[in-house]
Amino acid sequence: MKVIVTKLLGSAEVEFLRKGVVVHRERFTGKVTSECRRTIAFNESFDDHRCRFVTAVPADQAFQYEVAP
């Protein structure tokens, strides 16, 4: 599975959930202004994912990500 990140300045996490419980977290830190792909070794099932901001930098609100197989 891949997480594709764009527009990050600071730190954010993508959390993977199963029935509302976090089963995996992937943290992204630094400055990303173009597409960055990260392959993650996470093979468990999940039914949702969400972003959690770790820093309070206003530019983090532009954070975008996509989960791809």
Tab-separated table of C-alpha atoms in Angstrom:
chain	number	residue	atom	x	y	z
A	1	MET	CA	0.000	0.000	0.000
A	2	LYS	CA	1.132	3.554	-0.675
A	3	VAL	CA	0.389	6.886	0.945
A	4	ILE	CA	0.769	9.801	-1.464
A	5	VAL	CA	1.356	13.155	0.244
A	6	THR	CA	1.308	16.693	-1.138
A	7	LYS	CA	1.505	20.119	0.488
A	8	LEU	CA	2.995	19.474	3.923
A	9	LEU	CA	4.838	21.990	6.078
A	10	GLY	CA	5.317	20.661	9.582
A	11	SER	CA	4.127	17.291	10.796
A	12	ALA	CA	1.003	15.223	10.238
A	13	GLU	CA	-0.054	11.625	10.675
A	14	VAL	CA	-2.320	9.426	8.620
A	15	GLU	CA	-4.215	7.080	10.920
A	16	PHE	CA	-5.762	3.823	9.713
A	17	LEU	CA	-8.833	2.685	11.649
A	18	ARG	CA	-10.820	-0.491	12.092
A	19	LYS	CA	-14.250	0.038	13.674
A	20	GLY	CA	-13.116	3.439	14.979
A	21	VAL	CA	-9.915	2.132	16.609
A	22	VAL	CA	-6.492	3.199	15.299
A	23	VAL	CA	-4.598	0.126	14.061
A	24	HIS	CA	-1.677	1.914	12.359
A	25	ARG	CA	-0.139	5.406	12.114
A	26	GLU	CA	2.229	6.812	9.500
A	27	ARG	CA	3.932	10.122	10.360
A	28	PHE	CA	5.067	12.633	7.753
A	29	THR	CA	7.397	15.462	8.754
A	30	GLY	CA	9.074	18.247	6.849
A	31	LYS	CA	8.254	20.273	3.785
A	32	VAL	CA	6.565	18.668	0.785
A	33	THR	CA	5.501	20.821	-2.148
A	34	SER	CA	5.185	18.118	-4.783
A	35	GLU	CA	3.955	14.545	-4.774
A	36	CYS	CA	5.768	12.254	-2.350
A	37	ARG	CA	4.958	8.513	-2.337
A	38	ARG	CA	5.701	6.269	0.613
A	39	THR	CA	5.223	2.527	0.496
A	40	ILE	CA	4.138	1.209	3.867
A	41	ALA	CA	4.318	-2.341	5.139
A	42	PHE	CA	0.845	-2.532	6.646
A	43	ASN	CA	-1.175	-5.563	5.642
A	44	GLU	CA	-4.008	-5.490	8.176
A	45	SER	CA	-7.562	-4.676	7.199
A	46	PHE	CA	-8.936	-1.201	7.872
A	47	ASP	CA	-12.218	0.488	7.091
A	48	ASP	CA	-11.295	4.170	7.336
A	49	HIS	CA	-8.368	6.570	7.453
A	50	ARG	CA	-7.938	10.146	8.597
A	51	CYS	CA	-5.379	12.883	9.025
A	52	ARG	CA	-4.183	14.100	12.419
A	53	PHE	CA	-2.078	17.244	12.642
A	54	VAL	CA	0.882	16.977	15.001
A	55	THR	CA	1.969	20.623	14.751
A	56	ALA	CA	-0.122	23.770	14.814
A	57	VAL	CA	1.402	25.388	11.729
A	58	PRO	CA	-1.380	27.131	9.732
A	59	ALA	CA	0.148	25.846	6.477
A	60	ASP	CA	-0.621	22.283	7.634
A	61	GLN	CA	-4.270	22.922	6.808
A	62	ALA	CA	-3.275	22.531	3.129
A	63	PHE	CA	-2.042	18.960	3.828
A	64	GLN	CA	-3.345	16.499	1.275
A	65	TYR	CA	-2.923	12.754	1.097
A	66	GLU	CA	-4.254	9.749	-0.757
A	67	VAL	CA	-4.152	6.052	0.096
A	68	ALA	CA	-3.459	3.811	-2.887
A	69	PRO	CA	-3.022	0.049	-3.231
